[in-house]
Phi, psi and omega in degrees: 000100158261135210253121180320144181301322211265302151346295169317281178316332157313301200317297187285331161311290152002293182303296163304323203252317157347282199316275173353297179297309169292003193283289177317301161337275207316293171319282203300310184294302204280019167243309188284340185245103179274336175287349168322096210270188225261314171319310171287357178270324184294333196258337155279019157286316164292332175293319166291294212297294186296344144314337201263349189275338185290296171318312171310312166328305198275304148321329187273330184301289131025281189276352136327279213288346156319317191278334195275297181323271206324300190279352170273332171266337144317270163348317210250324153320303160325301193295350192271306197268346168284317200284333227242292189243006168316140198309269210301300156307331160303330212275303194291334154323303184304317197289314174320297175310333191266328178298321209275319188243021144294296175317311198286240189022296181297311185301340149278047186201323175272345175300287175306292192309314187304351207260323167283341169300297231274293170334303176282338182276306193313293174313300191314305194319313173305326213245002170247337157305320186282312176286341166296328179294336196270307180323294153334295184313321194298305190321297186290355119347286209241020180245347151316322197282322180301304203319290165348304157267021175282302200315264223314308184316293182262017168264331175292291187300008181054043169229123159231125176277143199268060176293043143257009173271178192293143213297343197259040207217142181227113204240164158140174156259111180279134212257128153261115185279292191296340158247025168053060164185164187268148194225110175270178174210152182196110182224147171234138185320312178294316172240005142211159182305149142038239172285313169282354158304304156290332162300297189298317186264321165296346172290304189290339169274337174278013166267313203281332179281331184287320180295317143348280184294000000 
């Protein structure tokens, strides 16, 4: 049973006023009644003291069990101030918290660095679009003119090359008009330079002028 601080104190005014009254009672039946004996104004006198000793009783218990309210929610205030602001569990609040925005710092640092990566892939992409484009232009520019001098290119020296051999393979044939046959030639790139690759189709063409001449 919980009971109010203000509440206690009625109690005892109460209590305080009881006595008063019965007191008076007491006094007072034994003046309008003289033949009252004196024993029965003492045991109803006494019959009051122990209602107001009953009462007391019920105050002190009353402010028990206050004092009992008080010191639990002390405790449970404590327990409140241990879960919150305790040495360990603050520490450990803190630590979270610092870990939490260490983490946010690094995601945001990888955000930024991905943005510029992203950034820097786009431009290249822009800057291998502008040379293909240039790259196209040239092309279509200048492989009439290549084509044009392989034609002059191989009508004098009578070579024709075989573009469907293979990329590491230098194929075709040289035509001998004065002996009416074909000269094939086939050099591969892996195993030979260059220069002897060009030194071989020049020998060979140059076997045909002199026999010419």
């Amino acid at each position: 049973m919980n009971v109010e601080p203000s509440e206690c104190g009625k109690s005892v005014e109460r209590d305080i006023q009881n006595l008063e009254n019965l007191t008076s009672h007491t006094i007072q039946t034994l003046k309008n009644n003289p033949g009252t004996k004196i024993t029965e104004g003492k045991d109803l006198f006494f019959q009051g003291l122990s209602q107001i000793e009953f009462s007391r009783q019920s105050v002190k218990d009353n402010i028990k069990q206050l004092l009992e309210v008080c010191e639990k929610e002390q405790d449970n205030l404590g327990e409140i101030h241990n879960e919150t602001m305790g040495s360990s569990s603050h520490q450990k609040i803190k630590a979270d918290i610092s870990q939490k925005q260490r983490e946010k710092n690094y995601a945001e640092q990888e955000m930024l660095s991905l943005t510029d990566n992203i950034t820097h892939k786009e431009q290249l992409l822009k800057q291998m679009e502008q040379r293909e484009k240039i790259a196209s232009v040239v092309a279509a520019d200048m492989l009439p003119k290549i084509k044009n001098e392989f034609e002059i290119f191989g009508g004098v020296s009578h070579l024709k090359w075989d573009y469907n051999a293979q990329d590491n393979l230098v194929k075709g044939v040289i035509f001998r008009p004065e002996k009416k046959d074909l000269v094939p030639f086939e050099l591969d790139h892996n195993t030979h330079s260059q220069y002897f690759i060009t030194n071989y189709l020049w020998n060979l063409i140059g076997q045909d002028e002199e026999e010419f001449f």
